[in-house]
XYZ file of C-alpha atoms in Angstrom:
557
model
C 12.886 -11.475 19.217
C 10.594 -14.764 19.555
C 11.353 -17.776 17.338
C 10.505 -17.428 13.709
C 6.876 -19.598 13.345
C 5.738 -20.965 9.797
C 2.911 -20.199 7.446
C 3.060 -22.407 3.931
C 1.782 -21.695 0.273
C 1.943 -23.843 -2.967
C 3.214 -20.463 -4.699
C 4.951 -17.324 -2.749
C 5.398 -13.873 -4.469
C 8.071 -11.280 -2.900
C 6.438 -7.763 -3.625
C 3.215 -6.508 -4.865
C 3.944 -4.019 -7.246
C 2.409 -4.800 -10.738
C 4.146 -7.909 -11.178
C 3.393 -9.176 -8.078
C 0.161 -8.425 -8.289
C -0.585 -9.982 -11.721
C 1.956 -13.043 -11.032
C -0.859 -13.794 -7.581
C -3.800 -13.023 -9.677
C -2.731 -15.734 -12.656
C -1.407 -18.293 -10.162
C -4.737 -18.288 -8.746
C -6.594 -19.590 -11.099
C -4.613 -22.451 -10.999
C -6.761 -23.434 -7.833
C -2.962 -23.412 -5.902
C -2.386 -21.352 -2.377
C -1.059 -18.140 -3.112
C 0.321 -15.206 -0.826
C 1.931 -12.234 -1.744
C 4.594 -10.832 0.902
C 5.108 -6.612 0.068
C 6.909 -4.740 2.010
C 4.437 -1.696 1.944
C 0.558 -2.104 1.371
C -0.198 -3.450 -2.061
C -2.883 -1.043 -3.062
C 0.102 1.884 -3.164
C 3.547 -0.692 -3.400
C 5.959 -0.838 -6.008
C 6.913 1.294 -9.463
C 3.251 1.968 -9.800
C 2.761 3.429 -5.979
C 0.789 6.532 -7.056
C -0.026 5.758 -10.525
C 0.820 4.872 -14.011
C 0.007 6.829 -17.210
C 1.907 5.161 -19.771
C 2.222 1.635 -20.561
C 3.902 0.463 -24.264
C 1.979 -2.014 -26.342
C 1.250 -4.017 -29.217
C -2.256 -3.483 -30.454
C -2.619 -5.564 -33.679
C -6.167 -3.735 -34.458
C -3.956 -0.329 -34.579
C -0.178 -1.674 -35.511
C -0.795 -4.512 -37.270
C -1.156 -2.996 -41.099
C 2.081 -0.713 -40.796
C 3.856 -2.126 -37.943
C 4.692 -5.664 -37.009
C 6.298 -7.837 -33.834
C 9.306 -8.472 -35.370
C 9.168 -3.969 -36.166
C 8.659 -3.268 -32.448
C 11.207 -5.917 -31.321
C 13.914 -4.237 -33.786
C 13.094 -0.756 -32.246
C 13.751 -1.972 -28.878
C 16.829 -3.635 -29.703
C 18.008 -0.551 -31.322
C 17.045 1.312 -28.081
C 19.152 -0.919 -26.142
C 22.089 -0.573 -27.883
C 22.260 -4.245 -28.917
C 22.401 -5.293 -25.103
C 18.760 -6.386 -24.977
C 17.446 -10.239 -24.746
C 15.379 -10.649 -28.212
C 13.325 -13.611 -26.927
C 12.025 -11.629 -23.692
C 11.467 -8.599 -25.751
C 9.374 -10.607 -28.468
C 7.415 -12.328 -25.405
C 6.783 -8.688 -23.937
C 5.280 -7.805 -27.081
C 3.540 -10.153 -27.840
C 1.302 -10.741 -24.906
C 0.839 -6.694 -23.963
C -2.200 -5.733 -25.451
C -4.035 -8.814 -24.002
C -2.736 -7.835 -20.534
C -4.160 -4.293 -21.456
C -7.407 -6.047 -21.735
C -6.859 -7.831 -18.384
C -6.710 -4.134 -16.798
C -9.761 -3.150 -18.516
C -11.475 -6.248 -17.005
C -9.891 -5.245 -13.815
C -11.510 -2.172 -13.678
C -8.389 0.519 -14.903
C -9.719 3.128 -17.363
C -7.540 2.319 -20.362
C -9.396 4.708 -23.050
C -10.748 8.136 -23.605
C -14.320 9.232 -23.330
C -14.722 8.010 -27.165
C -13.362 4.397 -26.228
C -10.426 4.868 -28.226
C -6.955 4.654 -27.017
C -4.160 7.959 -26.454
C -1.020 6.689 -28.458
C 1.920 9.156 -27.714
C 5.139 8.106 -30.039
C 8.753 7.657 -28.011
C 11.355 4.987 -28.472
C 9.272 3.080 -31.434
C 8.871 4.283 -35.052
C 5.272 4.520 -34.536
C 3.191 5.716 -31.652
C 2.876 2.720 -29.104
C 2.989 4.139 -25.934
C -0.908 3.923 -24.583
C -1.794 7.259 -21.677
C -4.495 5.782 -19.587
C -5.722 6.705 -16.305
C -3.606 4.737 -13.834
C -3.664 6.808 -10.884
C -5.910 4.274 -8.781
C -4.144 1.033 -10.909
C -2.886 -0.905 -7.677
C -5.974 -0.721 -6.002
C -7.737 -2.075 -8.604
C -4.888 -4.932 -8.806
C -5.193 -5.656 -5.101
C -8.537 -5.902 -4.876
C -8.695 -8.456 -7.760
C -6.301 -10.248 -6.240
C -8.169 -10.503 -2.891
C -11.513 -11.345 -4.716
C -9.560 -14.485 -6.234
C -8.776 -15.685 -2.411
C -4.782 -14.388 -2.880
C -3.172 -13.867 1.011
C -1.211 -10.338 1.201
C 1.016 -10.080 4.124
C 1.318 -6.631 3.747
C 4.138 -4.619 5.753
C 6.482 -7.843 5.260
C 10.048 -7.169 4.306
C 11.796 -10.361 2.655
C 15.352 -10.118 3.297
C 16.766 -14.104 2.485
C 15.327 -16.494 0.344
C 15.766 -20.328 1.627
C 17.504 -22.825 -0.192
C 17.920 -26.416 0.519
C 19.225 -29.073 -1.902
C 19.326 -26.853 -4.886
C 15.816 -25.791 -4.025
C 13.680 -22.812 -2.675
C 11.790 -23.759 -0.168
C 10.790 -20.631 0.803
C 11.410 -16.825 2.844
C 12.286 -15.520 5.978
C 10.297 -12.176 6.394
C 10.597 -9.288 8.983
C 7.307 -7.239 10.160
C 8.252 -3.844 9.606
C 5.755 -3.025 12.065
C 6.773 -5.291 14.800
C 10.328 -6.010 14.156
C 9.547 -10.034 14.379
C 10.654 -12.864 11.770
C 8.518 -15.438 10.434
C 9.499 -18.242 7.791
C 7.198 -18.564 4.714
C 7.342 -22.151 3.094
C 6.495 -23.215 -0.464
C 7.178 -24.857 -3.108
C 7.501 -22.094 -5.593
C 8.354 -18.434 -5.240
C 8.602 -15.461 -7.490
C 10.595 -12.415 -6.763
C 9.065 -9.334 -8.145
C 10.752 -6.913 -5.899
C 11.327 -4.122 -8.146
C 14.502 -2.045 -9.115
C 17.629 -0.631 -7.156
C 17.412 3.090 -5.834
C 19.288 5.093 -2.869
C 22.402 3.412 -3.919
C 23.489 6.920 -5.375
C 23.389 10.359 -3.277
C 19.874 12.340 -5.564
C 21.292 15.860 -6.262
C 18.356 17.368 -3.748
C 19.834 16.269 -1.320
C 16.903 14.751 0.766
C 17.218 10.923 1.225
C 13.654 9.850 -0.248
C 13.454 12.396 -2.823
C 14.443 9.930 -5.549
C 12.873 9.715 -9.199
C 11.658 5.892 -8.593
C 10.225 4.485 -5.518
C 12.545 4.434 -2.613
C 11.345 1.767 -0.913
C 13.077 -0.694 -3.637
C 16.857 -0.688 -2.467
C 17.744 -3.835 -4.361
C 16.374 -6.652 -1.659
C 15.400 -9.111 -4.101
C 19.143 -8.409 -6.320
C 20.744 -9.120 -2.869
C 18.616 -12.066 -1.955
C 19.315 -13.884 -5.116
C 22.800 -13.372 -4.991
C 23.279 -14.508 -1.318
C 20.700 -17.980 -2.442
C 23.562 -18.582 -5.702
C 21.122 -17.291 -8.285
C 22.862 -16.093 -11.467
C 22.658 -12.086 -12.408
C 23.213 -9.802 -15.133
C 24.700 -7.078 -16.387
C 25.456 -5.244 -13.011
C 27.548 -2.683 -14.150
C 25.117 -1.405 -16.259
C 23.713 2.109 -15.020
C 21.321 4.533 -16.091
C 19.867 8.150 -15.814
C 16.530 10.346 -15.739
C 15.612 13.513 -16.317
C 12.679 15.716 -14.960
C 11.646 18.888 -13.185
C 14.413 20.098 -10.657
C 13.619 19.576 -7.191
C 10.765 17.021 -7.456
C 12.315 13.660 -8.923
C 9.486 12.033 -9.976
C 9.911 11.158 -13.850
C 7.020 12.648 -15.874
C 9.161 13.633 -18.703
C 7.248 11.629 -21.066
C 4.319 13.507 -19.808
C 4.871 16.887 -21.536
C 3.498 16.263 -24.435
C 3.962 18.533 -27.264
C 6.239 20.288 -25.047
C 9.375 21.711 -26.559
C 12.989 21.603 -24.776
C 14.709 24.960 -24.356
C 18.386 26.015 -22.671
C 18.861 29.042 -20.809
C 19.510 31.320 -24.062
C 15.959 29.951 -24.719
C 17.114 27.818 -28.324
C 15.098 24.693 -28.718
C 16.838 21.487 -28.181
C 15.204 19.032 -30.459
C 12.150 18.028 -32.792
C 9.240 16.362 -31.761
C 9.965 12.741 -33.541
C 6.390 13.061 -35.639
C 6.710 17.226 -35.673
C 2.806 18.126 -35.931
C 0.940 15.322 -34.711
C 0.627 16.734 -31.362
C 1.280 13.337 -30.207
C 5.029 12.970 -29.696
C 7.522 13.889 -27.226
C 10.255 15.640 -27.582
C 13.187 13.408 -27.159
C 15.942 15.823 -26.444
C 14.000 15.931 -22.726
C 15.471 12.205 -22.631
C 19.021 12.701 -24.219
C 21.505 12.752 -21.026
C 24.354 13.433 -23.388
C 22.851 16.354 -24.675
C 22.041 17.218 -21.189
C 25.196 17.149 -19.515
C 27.185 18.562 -22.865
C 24.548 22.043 -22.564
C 25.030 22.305 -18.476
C 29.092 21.518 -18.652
C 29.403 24.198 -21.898
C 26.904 26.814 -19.343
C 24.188 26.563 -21.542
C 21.814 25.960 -18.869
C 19.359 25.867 -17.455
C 17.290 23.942 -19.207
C 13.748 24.331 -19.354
C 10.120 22.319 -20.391
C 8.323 24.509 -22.231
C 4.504 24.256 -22.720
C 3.437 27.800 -23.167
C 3.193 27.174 -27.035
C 0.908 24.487 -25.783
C -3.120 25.115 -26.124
C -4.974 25.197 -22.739
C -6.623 21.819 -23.359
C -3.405 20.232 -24.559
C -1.729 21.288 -21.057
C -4.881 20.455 -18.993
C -3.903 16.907 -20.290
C -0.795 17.244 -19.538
C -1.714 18.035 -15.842
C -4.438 15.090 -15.977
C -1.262 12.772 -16.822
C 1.023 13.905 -14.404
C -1.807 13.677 -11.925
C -2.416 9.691 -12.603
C 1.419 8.842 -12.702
C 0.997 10.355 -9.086
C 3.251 13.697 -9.608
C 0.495 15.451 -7.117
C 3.606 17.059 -5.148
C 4.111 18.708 -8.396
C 1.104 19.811 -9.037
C 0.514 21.210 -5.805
C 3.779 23.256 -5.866
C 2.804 24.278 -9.070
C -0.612 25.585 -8.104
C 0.851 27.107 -4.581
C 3.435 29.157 -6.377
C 1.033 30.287 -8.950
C 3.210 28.981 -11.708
C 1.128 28.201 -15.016
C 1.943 25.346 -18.063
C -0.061 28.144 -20.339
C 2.826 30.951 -18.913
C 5.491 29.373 -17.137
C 8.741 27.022 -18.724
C 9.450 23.999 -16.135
C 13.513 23.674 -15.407
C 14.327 20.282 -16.180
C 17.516 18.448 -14.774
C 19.618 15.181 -14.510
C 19.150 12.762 -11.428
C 21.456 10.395 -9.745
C 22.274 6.784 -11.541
C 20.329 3.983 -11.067
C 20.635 0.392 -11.770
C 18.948 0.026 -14.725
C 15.751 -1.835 -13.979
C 14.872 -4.714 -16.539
C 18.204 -4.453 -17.880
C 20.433 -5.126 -14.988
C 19.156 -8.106 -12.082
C 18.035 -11.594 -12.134
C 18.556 -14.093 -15.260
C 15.138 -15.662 -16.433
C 14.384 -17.738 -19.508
C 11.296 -17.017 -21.507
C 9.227 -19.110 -18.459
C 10.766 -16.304 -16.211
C 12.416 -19.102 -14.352
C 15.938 -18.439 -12.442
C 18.900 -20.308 -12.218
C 18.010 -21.894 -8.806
C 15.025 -24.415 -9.055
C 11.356 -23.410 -7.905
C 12.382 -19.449 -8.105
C 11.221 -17.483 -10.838
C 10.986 -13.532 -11.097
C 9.033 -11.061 -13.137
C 9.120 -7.160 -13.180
C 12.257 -5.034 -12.932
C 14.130 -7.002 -11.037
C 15.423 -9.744 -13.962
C 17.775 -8.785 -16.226
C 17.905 -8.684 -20.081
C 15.779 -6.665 -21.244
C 15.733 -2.642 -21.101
C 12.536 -0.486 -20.500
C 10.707 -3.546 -19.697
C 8.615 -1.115 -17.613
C 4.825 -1.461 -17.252
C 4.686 -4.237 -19.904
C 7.115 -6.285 -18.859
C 5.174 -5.829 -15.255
C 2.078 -7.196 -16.444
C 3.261 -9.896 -19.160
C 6.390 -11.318 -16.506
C 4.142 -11.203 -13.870
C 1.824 -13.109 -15.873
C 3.772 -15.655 -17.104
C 5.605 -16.280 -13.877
C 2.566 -16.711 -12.037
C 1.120 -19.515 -14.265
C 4.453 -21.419 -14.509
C 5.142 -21.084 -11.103
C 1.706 -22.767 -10.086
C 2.372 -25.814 -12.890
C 5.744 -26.580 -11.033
C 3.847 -26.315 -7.904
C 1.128 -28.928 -8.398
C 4.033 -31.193 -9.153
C 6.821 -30.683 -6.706
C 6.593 -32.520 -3.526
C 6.157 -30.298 0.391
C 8.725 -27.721 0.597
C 10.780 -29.048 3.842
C 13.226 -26.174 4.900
C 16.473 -27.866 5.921
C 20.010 -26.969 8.161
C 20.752 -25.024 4.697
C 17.695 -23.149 5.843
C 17.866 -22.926 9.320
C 21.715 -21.821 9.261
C 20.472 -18.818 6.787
C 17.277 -18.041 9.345
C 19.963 -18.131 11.951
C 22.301 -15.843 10.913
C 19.743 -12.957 10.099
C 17.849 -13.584 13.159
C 21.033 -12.700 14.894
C 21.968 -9.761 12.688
C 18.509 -8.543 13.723
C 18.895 -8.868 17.590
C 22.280 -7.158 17.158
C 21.241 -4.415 15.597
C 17.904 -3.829 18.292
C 20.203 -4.516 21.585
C 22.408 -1.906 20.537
C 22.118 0.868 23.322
C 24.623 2.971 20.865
C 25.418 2.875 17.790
C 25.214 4.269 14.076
C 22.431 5.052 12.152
C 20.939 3.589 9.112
C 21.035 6.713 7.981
C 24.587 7.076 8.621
C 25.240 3.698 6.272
C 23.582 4.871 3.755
C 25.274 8.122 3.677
C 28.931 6.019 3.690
C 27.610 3.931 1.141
C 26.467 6.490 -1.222
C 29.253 9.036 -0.955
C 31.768 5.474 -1.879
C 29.861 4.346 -5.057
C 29.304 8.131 -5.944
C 32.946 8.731 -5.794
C 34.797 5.124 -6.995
C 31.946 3.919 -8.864
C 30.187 6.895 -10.362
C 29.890 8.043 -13.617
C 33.741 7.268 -14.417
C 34.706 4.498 -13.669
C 38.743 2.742 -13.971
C 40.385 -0.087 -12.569
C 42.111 1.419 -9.799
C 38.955 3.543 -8.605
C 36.888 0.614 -8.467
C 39.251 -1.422 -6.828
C 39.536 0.881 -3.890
C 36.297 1.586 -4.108
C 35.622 -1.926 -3.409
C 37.921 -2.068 -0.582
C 35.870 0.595 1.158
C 32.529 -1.270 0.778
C 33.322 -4.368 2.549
C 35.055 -2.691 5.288
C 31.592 -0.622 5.156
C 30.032 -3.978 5.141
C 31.451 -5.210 8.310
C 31.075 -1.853 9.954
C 27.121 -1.742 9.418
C 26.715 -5.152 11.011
C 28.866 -4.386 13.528
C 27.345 -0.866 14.719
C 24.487 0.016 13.294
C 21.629 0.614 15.421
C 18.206 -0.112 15.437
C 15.730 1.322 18.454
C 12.120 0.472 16.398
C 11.274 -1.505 13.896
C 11.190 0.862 11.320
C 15.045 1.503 12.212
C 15.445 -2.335 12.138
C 14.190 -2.656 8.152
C 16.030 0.410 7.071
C 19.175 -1.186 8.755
C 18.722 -4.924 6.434
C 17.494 -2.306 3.190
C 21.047 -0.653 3.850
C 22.410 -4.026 3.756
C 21.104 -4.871 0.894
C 22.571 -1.819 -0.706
C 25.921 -2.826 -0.172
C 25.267 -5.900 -2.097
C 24.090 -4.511 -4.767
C 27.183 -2.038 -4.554
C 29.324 -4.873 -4.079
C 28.160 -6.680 -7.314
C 27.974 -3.539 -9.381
C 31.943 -3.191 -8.724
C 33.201 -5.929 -9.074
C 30.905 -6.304 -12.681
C 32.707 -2.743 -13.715
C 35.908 -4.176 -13.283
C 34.948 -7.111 -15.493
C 34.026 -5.071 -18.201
C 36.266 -3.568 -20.132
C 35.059 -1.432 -22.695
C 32.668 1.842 -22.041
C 29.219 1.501 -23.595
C 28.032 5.394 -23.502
C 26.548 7.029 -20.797
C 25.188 3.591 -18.897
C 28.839 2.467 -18.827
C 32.119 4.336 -18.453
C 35.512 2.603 -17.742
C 38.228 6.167 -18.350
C 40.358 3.080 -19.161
C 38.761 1.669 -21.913
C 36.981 4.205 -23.468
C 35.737 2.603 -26.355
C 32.547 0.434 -27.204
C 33.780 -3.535 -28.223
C 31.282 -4.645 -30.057
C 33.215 -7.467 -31.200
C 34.402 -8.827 -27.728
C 32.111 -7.126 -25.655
C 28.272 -6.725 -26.754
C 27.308 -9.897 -24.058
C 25.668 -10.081 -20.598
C 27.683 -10.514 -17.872
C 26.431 -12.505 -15.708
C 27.861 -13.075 -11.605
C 26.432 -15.395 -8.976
C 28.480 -16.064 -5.512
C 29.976 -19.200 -5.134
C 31.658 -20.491 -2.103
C 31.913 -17.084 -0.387
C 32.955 -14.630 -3.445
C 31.642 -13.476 -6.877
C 32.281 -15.423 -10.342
C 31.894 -13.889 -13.308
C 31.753 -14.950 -17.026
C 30.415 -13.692 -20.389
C 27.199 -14.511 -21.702
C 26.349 -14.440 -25.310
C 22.880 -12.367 -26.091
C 19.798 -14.416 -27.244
C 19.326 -12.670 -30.300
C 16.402 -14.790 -31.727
């Protein structure tokens, strides 16, 4: 593997999904280099790979005489059970229908034919969740980006940020094409590298056929913690639920679809019954889910036949721009019908819960470790950020991160630096030398049946601690045999190291919290919610080799 060489920036963003996208396209205009690093191709990278339909907003032309802010930042509060930082969800607010506009001017289809906008009621008292036609929404993204003179390294996997003196001073990058390393200075970066997935086994059984993208295995939660950055709320875990077989979201698609179980009784009420524009939130209850399949009340079924045509023809033109083709196409090849057929719906594998659980930002979206900020779902804080919290994060990151930019002095990557390019260089050259050797594959599988078992849906002190045994011997074993004959092999292998960071900090936070907090957090142990002691972040970061963790109270401003 030849010598890492250098390319510099003023500002350096870590994944192009939709906050990486919009953090580029606002640090541009601040005149400052920019490039964006993504591990895939930015026109189809990130949460929004094949397409958005949904994105929740504040429009104060529409809201603003029934519904205010402060209304919408209650609701979401209430959503997250309390564990939900006020300050980012006021910001969020706030600033989402002008980012709205920004995708307008971008060139993303935001309205119907009649230039009005589809409001479809969920988690807030009043309908505030906009369908638009996001299907091409990256594309549009990168090619703004591009017109504003933004670099994108595309098919660049970050796997270590570089500190020096308290400072980032940049990346070291693989080509996941090439298998080489390069170091990216600057003064400023911004993480934006998405949410943690294929750290659980998906009940399908195939290794990519995960509800969110599976290219996002945590690199950026692994990064931080390895550079000292501070984290929250690790332990915290969540759930989807959508069509069986093809785990791809869409449940808030099937709108005004009704829920069924197998003796074919309805499940729940639409939350605004005969608007036609609500979804039934039963198809989001994993309580009620797993109470009907453990009682053998299943399956459970999606049903649309009560639907009219044209109401299901938009629920096919929805599904179609959140980029559930696969779907679609199954649908179409087994001559199964929305108008005649019911959909069996199911409950996927945990997740780390994107926006809630990862990186700690202030309302700047500035981390703990100087000249590092991060926007998207990898911070931490603040539940079903989602699409918003893309756009406004990104946003905001990108035009703080360019201010600090035009101030701080040449980013000058020291021994700090070097020893941390070092040490993955040679993890690298191990892993491609190898003549035998295990899979990545094979990791992953290890990893995934240890967190499923010790660190799954129950959780207790003396599973976990076991459980955590068995990861760092995993740990050692990956570096020590895994196996790496391509490239491709060669990112998988550092992705599946990543994983077992993640895993590694999601342990150790369950054993720090001791309470259970519903179905995102179960300790058999302490079964009961604390809201007294225990309705606080916890937040980790690594210091001097292990993990430290201490409450944090909850901005609740």
């Amino acid at each position: 593997m030849p010598n890492p060489v250098g390319k510099d920036a003023d500002v350096l963003v870590v994944g192009g999904g939709l906050a990486g996208c919009m953090a580029g396209i606002r640090a541009s205009e601040s005149g400052v280099k920019v490039i964006i690093l993504d591990k895939c191709n930015t026109s189809r990278s990130g949460g929004a790979t094949t397409g958005v339909d949904h994105c929740w907003a504040y429009i104060p032309g529409i809201h603003g005489q029934v519904f205010s802010i402060e209304d919408m930042v209650d609701d979401h509060v209430a959503f997250g059970k309390g564990l939900i930082d006020r300050s980012l969800a006021k910001m969020i607010a706030e600033e989402s229908f002008e980012r709205i506009l920004d995708l307008e001017r971008f060139g993303v289809p935001m309205r119907d034919e009649k230039g009005n906008f589809r409001l479809i009621k969920k988690i807030h008292r009043v309908p505030t969740f906009v369908h638009f036609a996001g299907r091409d929404m990256k594309a549009r993204l990168t090619a703004e980006a591009v017109k504003r003179g933004v670099v994108i390294d595309n098919r660049m996997m970050v796997t270590d940020l570089l500190v020096d003196d308290g400072r980032v001073t940049g990346v070291l990058a693989l080509s996941t094409r090439e298998g080489r390393m390069c170091v990216y200075r600057s003064k400023t970066v911004i993480i934006a590298t998405g949410g943690v997935f294929r750290l659980y086994r998906n009940p399908a059984g195939m290794p990519f056929n995960v509800s969110h993208p599976p290219h996002e295995p945590g690199d950026g939660h692994a990064m931080a913690l390895r550079a000292g950055v501070r984290l929250l709320n690790m332990e915290m875990t969540s759930y989807h639920t959508g069509p069986k077989n093809f785990q791809r979201c869409g449940r808030g698609t099937y709108v005004p679809g009704k829920m069924r179980d197998g003796l074919g009784r309805e499940l729940g009420k639409q939350a605004d019954a005969g608007t036609g524009k609500a979804l039934d939130r039963s198809a989001e209850s994993i309580e009620l889910f797993r109470k009907l399949l453990e009682n053998g009340q299943g399956p459970l079924y999606m049903d649309c036949t009560g639907n009219t045509p044209a109401q299901n023809d938009y629920i096919r033109w929805a599904l179609y721009n959140e980029g559930n083709t696969a779907f679609l196409n199954h649908l179409d090849e087994e001559g199964l019908d929305l108008n005649k057929d019911m959909i069996e719906f199911t409950v996927y594998e945990p997740k780390i819960s994107g926006g809630q659980s990862g990186i700690e930002i202030n309302d700047r979206c500035e981390t703990s470790l100087t000249g590092l900020f991060a926007a998207g779902d990898v911070i931490g804080g603040m539940k079903r950020s989602v699409c918003p919290g893309a756009l406004v994060m990104g946003w905001r990151a990108g035009g703080n991160a360019a201010g600090l930019a035009r101030e701080l002095p040449e980013s000058k990557p020291g021994a700090e630096a070097e020893d941390t390019v070092q040490k993955r260089v040679t993890m690298a050259e191990s892993f491609q030398r190898r003549e035998t050797g295990s899979s990545w594959l094979d990791a992953q599988l290890a990893l995934q049946n240890i967190m499923e078992y010790y660190a799954g849906r129950v959780k207790s002190e003396p599973l976990l601690k076991a459980g955590l045994r068995h990861l760092l011997r995993l740990r050692g074993r990956a570096a020590a045999e895994m196996r790496a004959g391509t490239p491709h092999e060669l990112y998988r292998a550092m992705e599946v190291m990543s994983l077992v960071d993640v895993g590694e900090m999601l342990i150790t936070a369950s054993l720090a919290r001791k309470e259970s907090r519903g179905v995102e957090f179960n300790r058999a142990d302490f079964p009961v919610s604390d809201d007294e002691n225990w309705l606080v972040f916890l937040a980790l970061e690594r210091k001097n080799g292990d993990i430290v963790m201490k409450k944090r109270p909850i901005n609740r401003a």
